[in-house]
């Protein structure tokens, strides 16, 4: 909390300095500068445990006559939200306020307010991730950073037991173990948990170097044009060699991030349609092992997965993969609405393709799309939005292909674009 106070002081000074440099008078015409902020935590609120149940509520009173504000929070993280975000917004005009008296009470509407960064395809250096992404998240009161670590471009963490993942000929970019520790500490200091994601059984091309370890794959037929995300899938062989490699890989990844980052572990599960020997039954069996045996029993963590883990046809396969309890958290992104997933007995996070994704152009998805009611019941499970798909409008995506006919890429071509 002390560091959050110092960061707020520095931010307010910078606002005042920038305003002065621009010739803006910080005081006068009803404006005033804050000179003191009293912070008070509720009884027993010194606990700094950060999880989805952490209280973030706070109350704030500011008075021009006193040149100060009084902040009362249920928890240290509620106080941090007010210091890192609300005060900066209230005093954004050259560090000054345009009101004389203000009283507000604030609490988040949603327990989880997250952002995913796809480092498996677009690597972001640690310095940028901390100083821009995480600081920006704190400014808008987000509390979960999901790092999509593996995809067809790379596996974005250096693991000592898996040196071949750094010798795969793919594009450069990986965080060292020290980098991960620094990212986790930096985020936690701002009230943000870090959720690692190792995507399986699809999106698995970045794991191809582990074939020599016994990890088995199903790959698209040579010469067949297919999306790189769907070109390679992990095969659940009867000898159990794939399971052994996955067990070690997930265990070491969880260890690097540590329990302080998050008690959750994201195992992907998206776009894992059957390919060759990787039948629907084979995929469901591997997912059942990863979720129930590795993540829940052996690592003692809560499994998080994309909606395809649960929304299968037949529905019994979804029960098999995700488990019959509320232990697995499902992320709806394509056709799974929060209501449709929750009624199947699972907690749900919503990341709707048409409302939450930031890699569309404004023309295809205007900012107004972000304003919607995620609890709305729309049909059964399907979304009502009719946004262009990648196949129809690749040029509408940032970094998209100029020629719609080239929307289907082979894996080698896709890796050259990472």
CSV table of C-alpha atoms in Angstrom, one decimal:
chain,number,residue,atom,x,y,z
A,1,UNK,CA,0.0,0.0,0.0
A,2,UNK,CA,2.9,2.3,0.8
A,3,UNK,CA,4.2,1.9,-2.7
A,4,UNK,CA,0.8,2.6,-4.2
A,5,UNK,CA,0.7,5.9,-2.2
A,6,UNK,CA,4.1,6.9,-3.6
A,7,UNK,CA,3.0,6.1,-7.1
A,8,UNK,CA,-0.1,8.2,-6.7
A,9,UNK,CA,1.9,11.1,-5.4
A,10,UNK,CA,4.3,10.9,-8.3
A,11,UNK,CA,1.5,10.7,-10.8
A,12,UNK,CA,-0.3,13.7,-9.4
A,13,UNK,CA,3.0,15.7,-9.5
A,14,UNK,CA,3.6,14.7,-13.1
A,15,UNK,CA,0.1,15.9,-14.0
A,16,UNK,CA,0.7,19.2,-12.3
A,17,UNK,CA,4.1,19.6,-14.0
A,18,UNK,CA,2.7,18.8,-17.4
A,19,UNK,CA,-0.1,21.3,-16.9
A,20,UNK,CA,2.3,24.0,-15.9
A,21,UNK,CA,4.5,23.3,-18.9
A,22,UNK,CA,1.4,23.7,-21.1
A,23,UNK,CA,0.6,27.0,-19.4
A,24,UNK,CA,-2.4,25.7,-17.5
A,25,UNK,CA,-2.9,27.2,-14.1
A,26,UNK,CA,-3.6,24.4,-11.6
A,27,UNK,CA,-5.6,26.6,-9.3
A,28,UNK,CA,-8.2,29.3,-9.9
A,29,UNK,CA,-11.6,29.3,-11.5
A,30,UNK,CA,-12.8,26.6,-9.1
A,31,UNK,CA,-9.8,24.3,-9.5
A,32,UNK,CA,-7.7,23.2,-6.6
A,33,UNK,CA,-4.8,20.9,-5.9
A,34,UNK,CA,-4.9,18.0,-3.4
A,35,UNK,CA,-2.3,18.3,-0.7
A,36,UNK,CA,-3.2,15.3,1.5
A,37,UNK,CA,-5.0,12.0,1.3
A,38,UNK,CA,-5.9,10.2,4.5
A,39,UNK,CA,-6.1,6.4,4.0
A,40,UNK,CA,-8.0,4.2,6.4
A,41,UNK,CA,-8.5,0.4,6.2
A,42,UNK,CA,-11.4,-1.4,7.8
A,43,UNK,CA,-10.7,-3.6,10.8
A,44,UNK,CA,-8.7,-6.7,9.8
A,45,UNK,CA,-8.2,-5.4,6.3
A,46,UNK,CA,-4.4,-5.7,6.4
A,47,UNK,CA,-4.6,-9.1,4.8
A,48,UNK,CA,-3.0,-8.8,1.3
A,49,UNK,CA,-4.3,-12.1,-0.1
A,50,UNK,CA,-5.3,-11.6,-3.7
A,51,UNK,CA,-7.8,-13.9,-5.3
A,52,UNK,CA,-11.2,-13.7,-7.0
A,53,UNK,CA,-12.9,-13.2,-3.6
A,54,UNK,CA,-10.7,-10.2,-2.6
A,55,UNK,CA,-12.9,-7.2,-1.6
A,56,UNK,CA,-12.2,-4.0,-3.6
A,57,UNK,CA,-14.8,-1.7,-2.2
A,58,UNK,CA,-13.8,1.8,-1.0
A,59,UNK,CA,-15.3,5.2,-0.2
A,60,UNK,CA,-13.8,8.5,-1.0
A,61,UNK,CA,-14.5,12.0,0.2
A,62,UNK,CA,-12.7,15.1,-1.1
A,63,UNK,CA,-13.2,18.8,0.0
A,64,UNK,CA,-11.7,21.9,-1.6
A,65,UNK,CA,-11.6,23.8,1.7
A,66,UNK,CA,-9.4,21.1,3.3
A,67,UNK,CA,-7.3,20.6,0.1
A,68,UNK,CA,-7.6,16.9,0.8
A,69,UNK,CA,-9.4,13.6,0.5
A,70,UNK,CA,-10.2,10.8,2.9
A,71,UNK,CA,-10.1,7.2,1.6
A,72,UNK,CA,-11.8,4.3,3.5
A,73,UNK,CA,-11.4,0.8,2.1
A,74,UNK,CA,-12.4,-2.7,3.1
A,75,UNK,CA,-9.0,-4.0,1.9
A,76,UNK,CA,-5.6,-2.9,0.8
A,77,UNK,CA,-6.5,-3.6,-2.8
A,78,UNK,CA,-9.6,-1.4,-2.6
A,79,UNK,CA,-7.3,1.4,-1.4
A,80,UNK,CA,-4.9,0.7,-4.2
A,81,UNK,CA,-7.7,1.0,-6.8
A,82,UNK,CA,-8.7,4.4,-5.5
A,83,UNK,CA,-5.0,5.6,-5.4
A,84,UNK,CA,-3.9,4.1,-8.7
A,85,UNK,CA,-7.0,4.9,-10.7
A,86,UNK,CA,-9.7,7.1,-9.2
A,87,UNK,CA,-7.6,9.9,-7.8
A,88,UNK,CA,-5.7,10.2,-11.1
A,89,UNK,CA,-8.9,10.6,-12.9
A,90,UNK,CA,-10.4,13.1,-10.5
A,91,UNK,CA,-7.3,15.2,-10.6
A,92,UNK,CA,-6.4,14.6,-14.3
A,93,UNK,CA,-6.7,18.3,-15.2
A,94,UNK,CA,-3.1,19.5,-14.5
A,95,UNK,CA,-3.3,17.7,-11.2
A,96,UNK,CA,-6.3,19.8,-10.1
A,97,UNK,CA,-9.9,19.1,-9.4
A,98,UNK,CA,-12.9,20.9,-11.0
A,99,UNK,CA,-15.3,20.2,-8.1
A,100,UNK,CA,-15.5,21.6,-4.6
A,101,UNK,CA,-16.9,18.6,-2.7
A,102,UNK,CA,-17.2,14.9,-3.8
A,103,UNK,CA,-18.4,11.8,-2.0
A,104,UNK,CA,-18.4,8.4,-3.8
A,105,UNK,CA,-18.6,4.8,-2.9
A,106,UNK,CA,-17.2,2.3,-5.4
A,107,UNK,CA,-17.0,-1.5,-5.8
A,108,UNK,CA,-16.4,-3.6,-8.9
A,109,UNK,CA,-19.4,-5.2,-10.6
A,110,UNK,CA,-17.4,-8.2,-11.6
A,111,UNK,CA,-14.9,-10.2,-9.5
A,112,UNK,CA,-12.5,-10.9,-12.5
A,113,UNK,CA,-11.5,-8.0,-14.8
A,114,UNK,CA,-8.9,-9.4,-17.0
A,115,UNK,CA,-6.7,-9.0,-20.1
A,116,UNK,CA,-5.1,-11.7,-22.2
A,117,UNK,CA,-1.7,-11.0,-23.9
A,118,UNK,CA,-0.9,-13.5,-26.7
A,119,UNK,CA,2.9,-13.9,-26.2
A,120,UNK,CA,2.8,-17.3,-28.0
A,121,UNK,CA,2.2,-15.4,-31.3
A,122,UNK,CA,3.3,-11.8,-30.5
A,123,UNK,CA,6.0,-11.6,-27.9
A,124,UNK,CA,6.0,-8.5,-25.7
A,125,UNK,CA,9.3,-7.7,-23.8
A,126,UNK,CA,9.1,-7.6,-20.0
A,127,UNK,CA,9.8,-3.9,-19.9
A,128,UNK,CA,6.8,-3.1,-22.1
A,129,UNK,CA,4.6,-5.7,-20.4
A,130,UNK,CA,5.2,-4.1,-17.0
A,131,UNK,CA,5.5,-0.3,-17.8
A,132,UNK,CA,2.7,-0.2,-20.3
A,133,UNK,CA,0.4,-3.2,-20.1
A,134,UNK,CA,0.3,-3.8,-16.3
A,135,UNK,CA,0.4,-0.1,-15.4
A,136,UNK,CA,-2.4,0.4,-17.9
A,137,UNK,CA,-4.4,-2.4,-16.3
A,138,UNK,CA,-4.0,-0.9,-12.8
A,139,UNK,CA,-5.2,2.5,-14.2
A,140,UNK,CA,-8.5,0.9,-15.2
A,141,UNK,CA,-8.8,-1.4,-12.2
A,142,UNK,CA,-8.2,-4.7,-13.9
A,143,UNK,CA,-7.0,-7.5,-11.7
A,144,UNK,CA,-6.0,-10.6,-13.9
A,145,UNK,CA,-3.3,-10.8,-16.6
A,146,UNK,CA,-3.6,-13.9,-18.7
A,147,UNK,CA,-0.4,-14.8,-20.5
A,148,UNK,CA,-1.0,-17.1,-23.5
A,149,UNK,CA,2.4,-18.7,-23.5
A,150,UNK,CA,2.3,-21.3,-26.3
A,151,UNK,CA,1.2,-21.2,-29.9
A,152,UNK,CA,2.6,-21.8,-33.4
A,153,UNK,CA,5.3,-19.1,-33.0
A,154,UNK,CA,6.9,-20.1,-29.7
A,155,UNK,CA,6.7,-21.4,-26.1
A,156,UNK,CA,7.3,-18.1,-24.4
A,157,UNK,CA,9.0,-19.3,-21.1
A,158,UNK,CA,12.4,-20.7,-20.7
A,159,UNK,CA,12.2,-23.9,-18.7
A,160,UNK,CA,15.6,-25.5,-17.8
A,161,UNK,CA,14.3,-29.0,-18.3
A,162,UNK,CA,13.0,-28.2,-21.8
A,163,UNK,CA,16.0,-26.5,-23.6
A,164,UNK,CA,14.7,-27.8,-27.0
A,165,UNK,CA,11.8,-25.3,-26.8
A,166,UNK,CA,14.4,-22.6,-27.3
A,167,UNK,CA,16.1,-24.4,-30.2
A,168,UNK,CA,13.1,-24.9,-32.4
A,169,UNK,CA,13.9,-22.5,-35.2
A,170,UNK,CA,10.7,-20.5,-34.4
A,171,UNK,CA,10.7,-16.8,-33.8
A,172,UNK,CA,12.7,-15.4,-30.9
A,173,UNK,CA,11.1,-14.3,-27.7
A,174,UNK,CA,10.9,-15.9,-24.3
A,175,UNK,CA,10.8,-14.9,-20.7
A,176,UNK,CA,13.5,-16.2,-18.4
A,177,UNK,CA,12.4,-17.5,-15.0
A,178,UNK,CA,13.7,-14.4,-13.4
A,179,UNK,CA,11.6,-12.3,-15.8
A,180,UNK,CA,8.5,-14.3,-14.8
A,181,UNK,CA,9.2,-13.7,-11.1
A,182,UNK,CA,9.7,-10.0,-11.7
A,183,UNK,CA,6.5,-9.8,-13.8
A,184,UNK,CA,4.5,-11.6,-11.1
A,185,UNK,CA,5.8,-9.4,-8.4
A,186,UNK,CA,5.3,-6.2,-10.4
A,187,UNK,CA,1.7,-7.2,-11.1
A,188,UNK,CA,0.9,-8.3,-7.6
A,189,UNK,CA,2.2,-5.0,-6.3
A,190,UNK,CA,-0.6,-3.4,-8.3
A,191,UNK,CA,-3.4,-5.8,-7.3
A,192,UNK,CA,-3.1,-8.0,-10.5
A,193,UNK,CA,-2.8,-11.8,-10.6
A,194,UNK,CA,-1.0,-13.5,-13.4
A,195,UNK,CA,-2.6,-16.5,-15.1
A,196,UNK,CA,-0.3,-18.7,-17.2
A,197,UNK,CA,-1.9,-20.5,-20.2
A,198,UNK,CA,-0.3,-23.5,-21.9
A,199,UNK,CA,-2.7,-24.2,-24.8
A,200,UNK,CA,-3.5,-27.9,-25.5
A,201,UNK,CA,-4.3,-30.1,-27.2
A,202,UNK,CA,-4.7,-27.6,-30.1
A,203,UNK,CA,-2.5,-24.6,-30.8
A,204,UNK,CA,0.4,-27.0,-30.2
A,205,UNK,CA,2.9,-26.3,-33.0
A,206,UNK,CA,5.2,-24.5,-30.6
A,207,UNK,CA,5.6,-27.8,-28.8
A,208,UNK,CA,6.7,-29.8,-31.8
A,209,UNK,CA,10.4,-29.9,-30.6
A,210,UNK,CA,9.1,-32.1,-27.8
A,211,UNK,CA,8.4,-34.9,-30.2
A,212,UNK,CA,11.8,-36.3,-29.3
A,213,UNK,CA,10.7,-36.5,-25.7
A,214,UNK,CA,7.7,-38.7,-26.7
A,215,UNK,CA,5.0,-36.0,-27.2
A,216,UNK,CA,2.8,-37.3,-30.0
A,217,UNK,CA,1.1,-35.1,-32.6
A,218,UNK,CA,-1.6,-35.2,-35.2
A,219,UNK,CA,-0.8,-32.8,-38.1
A,220,UNK,CA,-2.7,-31.6,-41.1
A,221,UNK,CA,-1.9,-33.4,-44.3
A,222,UNK,CA,1.0,-32.1,-46.3
A,223,UNK,CA,0.0,-29.4,-48.7
A,224,UNK,CA,-3.4,-28.9,-47.1
A,225,UNK,CA,-4.0,-25.2,-46.3
A,226,UNK,CA,-5.3,-24.8,-42.8
A,227,UNK,CA,-5.2,-22.2,-40.1
A,228,UNK,CA,-2.0,-22.5,-38.2
A,229,UNK,CA,-3.8,-22.7,-34.8
A,230,UNK,CA,-5.5,-25.9,-36.0
A,231,UNK,CA,-2.6,-27.4,-37.9
A,232,UNK,CA,-1.1,-29.4,-35.0
A,233,UNK,CA,-2.8,-31.2,-32.1
A,234,UNK,CA,-1.4,-33.4,-29.3
A,235,UNK,CA,-2.3,-37.1,-29.6
A,236,UNK,CA,-3.1,-39.1,-26.5
A,237,UNK,CA,-1.2,-42.3,-27.3
A,238,UNK,CA,-2.0,-45.5,-25.6
A,239,UNK,CA,1.5,-45.9,-24.1
A,240,UNK,CA,1.0,-42.6,-22.2
A,241,UNK,CA,4.1,-40.9,-23.4
A,242,UNK,CA,2.2,-37.7,-24.3
A,243,UNK,CA,0.7,-37.6,-20.9
A,244,UNK,CA,4.1,-37.9,-19.2
A,245,UNK,CA,5.5,-35.0,-21.2
A,246,UNK,CA,2.5,-32.8,-20.5
A,247,UNK,CA,2.6,-33.6,-16.8
A,248,UNK,CA,6.2,-32.4,-16.5
A,249,UNK,CA,5.6,-29.4,-18.8
A,250,UNK,CA,2.6,-28.1,-16.8
A,251,UNK,CA,4.2,-28.9,-13.5
A,252,UNK,CA,7.3,-26.8,-14.3
A,253,UNK,CA,5.3,-24.0,-15.7
A,254,UNK,CA,3.2,-23.8,-12.6
A,255,UNK,CA,6.3,-23.9,-10.4
A,256,UNK,CA,7.9,-21.0,-12.3
A,257,UNK,CA,4.8,-18.8,-11.8
A,258,UNK,CA,4.3,-19.9,-8.2
A,259,UNK,CA,1.1,-19.9,-6.1
A,260,UNK,CA,1.3,-16.2,-5.5
A,261,UNK,CA,0.6,-15.4,-9.1
A,262,UNK,CA,-2.7,-17.3,-9.2
A,263,UNK,CA,-4.2,-20.6,-7.9
A,264,UNK,CA,-5.5,-21.0,-11.5
A,265,UNK,CA,-3.9,-22.7,-14.4
A,266,UNK,CA,-5.2,-22.2,-18.0
A,267,UNK,CA,-4.9,-25.3,-20.2
A,268,UNK,CA,-6.4,-23.8,-23.4
A,269,UNK,CA,-8.7,-26.3,-25.1
A,270,UNK,CA,-9.8,-24.1,-27.9
A,271,UNK,CA,-10.0,-24.9,-31.6
A,272,UNK,CA,-9.2,-28.6,-30.9
A,273,UNK,CA,-11.3,-30.1,-33.7
A,274,UNK,CA,-10.6,-33.7,-34.6
A,275,UNK,CA,-7.6,-34.2,-36.9
A,276,UNK,CA,-6.6,-37.7,-38.1
A,277,UNK,CA,-5.9,-40.0,-35.2
A,278,UNK,CA,-6.8,-37.1,-32.8
A,279,UNK,CA,-10.5,-38.0,-32.8
A,280,UNK,CA,-13.1,-36.3,-30.6
A,281,UNK,CA,-12.9,-39.2,-28.1
A,282,UNK,CA,-9.1,-39.1,-28.0
A,283,UNK,CA,-9.1,-35.3,-27.4
A,284,UNK,CA,-11.7,-35.6,-24.6
A,285,UNK,CA,-9.6,-38.3,-22.9
A,286,UNK,CA,-6.5,-36.2,-22.9
A,287,UNK,CA,-8.4,-33.1,-21.7
A,288,UNK,CA,-9.9,-35.2,-18.9
A,289,UNK,CA,-6.4,-36.3,-17.8
A,290,UNK,CA,-5.0,-32.8,-17.9
A,291,UNK,CA,-7.9,-31.2,-16.0
A,292,UNK,CA,-8.7,-33.8,-13.4
A,293,UNK,CA,-5.4,-35.6,-12.8
A,294,UNK,CA,-2.7,-33.0,-13.5
A,295,UNK,CA,-4.2,-29.6,-12.7
A,296,UNK,CA,-6.6,-30.5,-10.0
A,297,UNK,CA,-5.2,-33.5,-8.2
A,298,UNK,CA,-1.4,-33.2,-8.7
A,299,UNK,CA,-0.9,-29.5,-8.8
A,300,UNK,CA,-3.9,-28.6,-6.6
A,301,UNK,CA,-5.0,-25.7,-8.8
A,302,UNK,CA,-8.2,-24.7,-10.5
A,303,UNK,CA,-8.3,-25.4,-14.2
A,304,UNK,CA,-9.4,-22.7,-16.6
A,305,UNK,CA,-10.2,-23.5,-20.2
A,306,UNK,CA,-11.8,-22.0,-23.3
A,307,UNK,CA,-15.4,-23.0,-24.0
A,308,UNK,CA,-14.6,-25.9,-26.4
A,309,UNK,CA,-13.6,-27.9,-23.4
A,310,UNK,CA,-17.2,-27.9,-22.1
A,311,UNK,CA,-19.4,-27.2,-25.1
A,312,UNK,CA,-19.0,-30.5,-27.0
A,313,UNK,CA,-21.3,-32.6,-29.1
A,314,UNK,CA,-22.4,-34.8,-27.5
A,315,UNK,CA,-22.7,-33.0,-24.3
A,316,UNK,CA,-21.4,-36.0,-22.4
A,317,UNK,CA,-18.0,-35.5,-23.9
A,318,UNK,CA,-18.0,-32.0,-22.4
A,319,UNK,CA,-18.8,-33.4,-19.0
A,320,UNK,CA,-15.9,-35.8,-19.4
A,321,UNK,CA,-13.4,-33.1,-20.4
A,322,UNK,CA,-14.3,-30.4,-17.9
A,323,UNK,CA,-15.6,-32.5,-15.0
A,324,UNK,CA,-19.0,-32.7,-13.5
A,325,UNK,CA,-18.3,-30.1,-10.7
A,326,UNK,CA,-17.9,-26.3,-10.5
A,327,UNK,CA,-14.1,-26.7,-10.1
A,328,UNK,CA,-13.3,-25.9,-13.7
A,329,UNK,CA,-13.7,-22.3,-14.9
A,330,UNK,CA,-14.8,-21.9,-18.6
A,331,UNK,CA,-14.1,-18.9,-20.8
A,332,UNK,CA,-16.8,-18.2,-23.4
A,333,UNK,CA,-15.4,-16.6,-26.5
A,334,UNK,CA,-17.2,-17.8,-29.6
A,335,UNK,CA,-20.7,-19.3,-29.1
A,336,UNK,CA,-20.8,-19.9,-25.4
A,337,UNK,CA,-22.7,-17.2,-23.5
A,338,UNK,CA,-22.1,-16.9,-19.7
A,339,UNK,CA,-25.6,-18.1,-19.1
A,340,UNK,CA,-25.2,-21.1,-21.4
A,341,UNK,CA,-22.0,-22.2,-19.7
A,342,UNK,CA,-23.2,-21.5,-16.1
A,343,UNK,CA,-26.3,-23.5,-16.5
A,344,UNK,CA,-24.0,-26.5,-17.2
A,345,UNK,CA,-22.6,-26.2,-13.7
A,346,UNK,CA,-19.4,-24.2,-14.2
A,347,UNK,CA,-18.1,-20.8,-13.3
A,348,UNK,CA,-17.6,-18.7,-16.3
A,349,UNK,CA,-15.5,-15.8,-17.6
A,350,UNK,CA,-16.8,-14.0,-20.7
A,351,UNK,CA,-14.4,-13.0,-23.5
A,352,UNK,CA,-16.8,-12.7,-26.4
A,353,UNK,CA,-15.0,-12.5,-29.7
A,354,UNK,CA,-17.3,-9.7,-30.9
A,355,UNK,CA,-17.2,-7.6,-27.7
A,356,UNK,CA,-13.9,-8.2,-26.0
A,357,UNK,CA,-11.2,-8.8,-28.7
A,358,UNK,CA,-8.9,-5.9,-29.4
A,359,UNK,CA,-7.3,-7.3,-32.6
A,360,UNK,CA,-10.1,-6.1,-34.8
A,361,UNK,CA,-10.1,-2.8,-36.6
A,362,UNK,CA,-12.4,-0.1,-35.3
A,363,UNK,CA,-14.3,-0.2,-38.6
A,364,UNK,CA,-15.2,-3.9,-38.0
A,365,UNK,CA,-15.7,-3.6,-34.3
A,366,UNK,CA,-16.4,-0.1,-33.0
A,367,UNK,CA,-15.7,0.7,-29.4
A,368,UNK,CA,-19.4,0.8,-28.8
A,369,UNK,CA,-19.4,-3.0,-29.0
A,370,UNK,CA,-17.7,-3.1,-25.6
A,371,UNK,CA,-20.9,-1.8,-24.0
A,372,UNK,CA,-23.2,-4.8,-23.6
A,373,UNK,CA,-24.8,-6.9,-20.9
A,374,UNK,CA,-22.8,-10.2,-20.6
A,375,UNK,CA,-25.5,-11.8,-18.5
A,376,UNK,CA,-28.1,-11.4,-21.3
A,377,UNK,CA,-29.8,-14.6,-22.4
A,378,UNK,CA,-29.5,-14.9,-26.1
A,379,UNK,CA,-31.2,-17.9,-27.6
A,380,UNK,CA,-29.6,-21.1,-26.2
A,381,UNK,CA,-25.9,-20.6,-26.1
A,382,UNK,CA,-25.2,-18.8,-29.4
A,383,UNK,CA,-24.3,-15.1,-29.6
A,384,UNK,CA,-26.5,-12.8,-31.5
A,385,UNK,CA,-23.7,-10.7,-33.0
A,386,UNK,CA,-23.0,-10.9,-36.7
A,387,UNK,CA,-19.4,-9.8,-37.0
A,388,UNK,CA,-17.2,-10.7,-39.9
A,389,UNK,CA,-15.1,-13.8,-39.5
A,390,UNK,CA,-11.4,-14.1,-40.3
A,391,UNK,CA,-12.2,-16.0,-43.5
A,392,UNK,CA,-14.5,-13.3,-44.8
A,393,UNK,CA,-12.7,-10.2,-43.7
A,394,UNK,CA,-9.0,-10.9,-42.9
A,395,UNK,CA,-8.1,-7.2,-43.7
A,396,UNK,CA,-10.3,-6.1,-40.8
A,397,UNK,CA,-7.9,-7.6,-38.3
A,398,UNK,CA,-4.8,-5.8,-37.2
A,399,UNK,CA,-1.9,-7.4,-39.1
A,400,UNK,CA,-4.4,-9.2,-41.3
A,401,UNK,CA,-3.7,-10.4,-44.8
A,402,UNK,CA,-4.6,-8.0,-47.6
A,403,UNK,CA,-5.9,-10.8,-49.9
A,404,UNK,CA,-9.0,-12.6,-48.5
A,405,UNK,CA,-8.1,-15.6,-50.7
A,406,UNK,CA,-4.9,-16.0,-48.6
A,407,UNK,CA,-6.7,-16.3,-45.3
A,408,UNK,CA,-5.9,-19.9,-45.0
A,409,UNK,CA,-2.2,-20.2,-44.2
A,410,UNK,CA,0.1,-23.2,-43.8
A,411,UNK,CA,2.0,-23.5,-40.6
A,412,UNK,CA,5.4,-22.5,-42.1
A,413,UNK,CA,4.0,-19.4,-43.7
A,414,UNK,CA,2.3,-18.4,-40.5
A,415,UNK,CA,5.5,-18.8,-38.5
A,416,UNK,CA,7.3,-16.4,-40.8
A,417,UNK,CA,4.7,-13.8,-39.9
A,418,UNK,CA,5.0,-14.2,-36.1
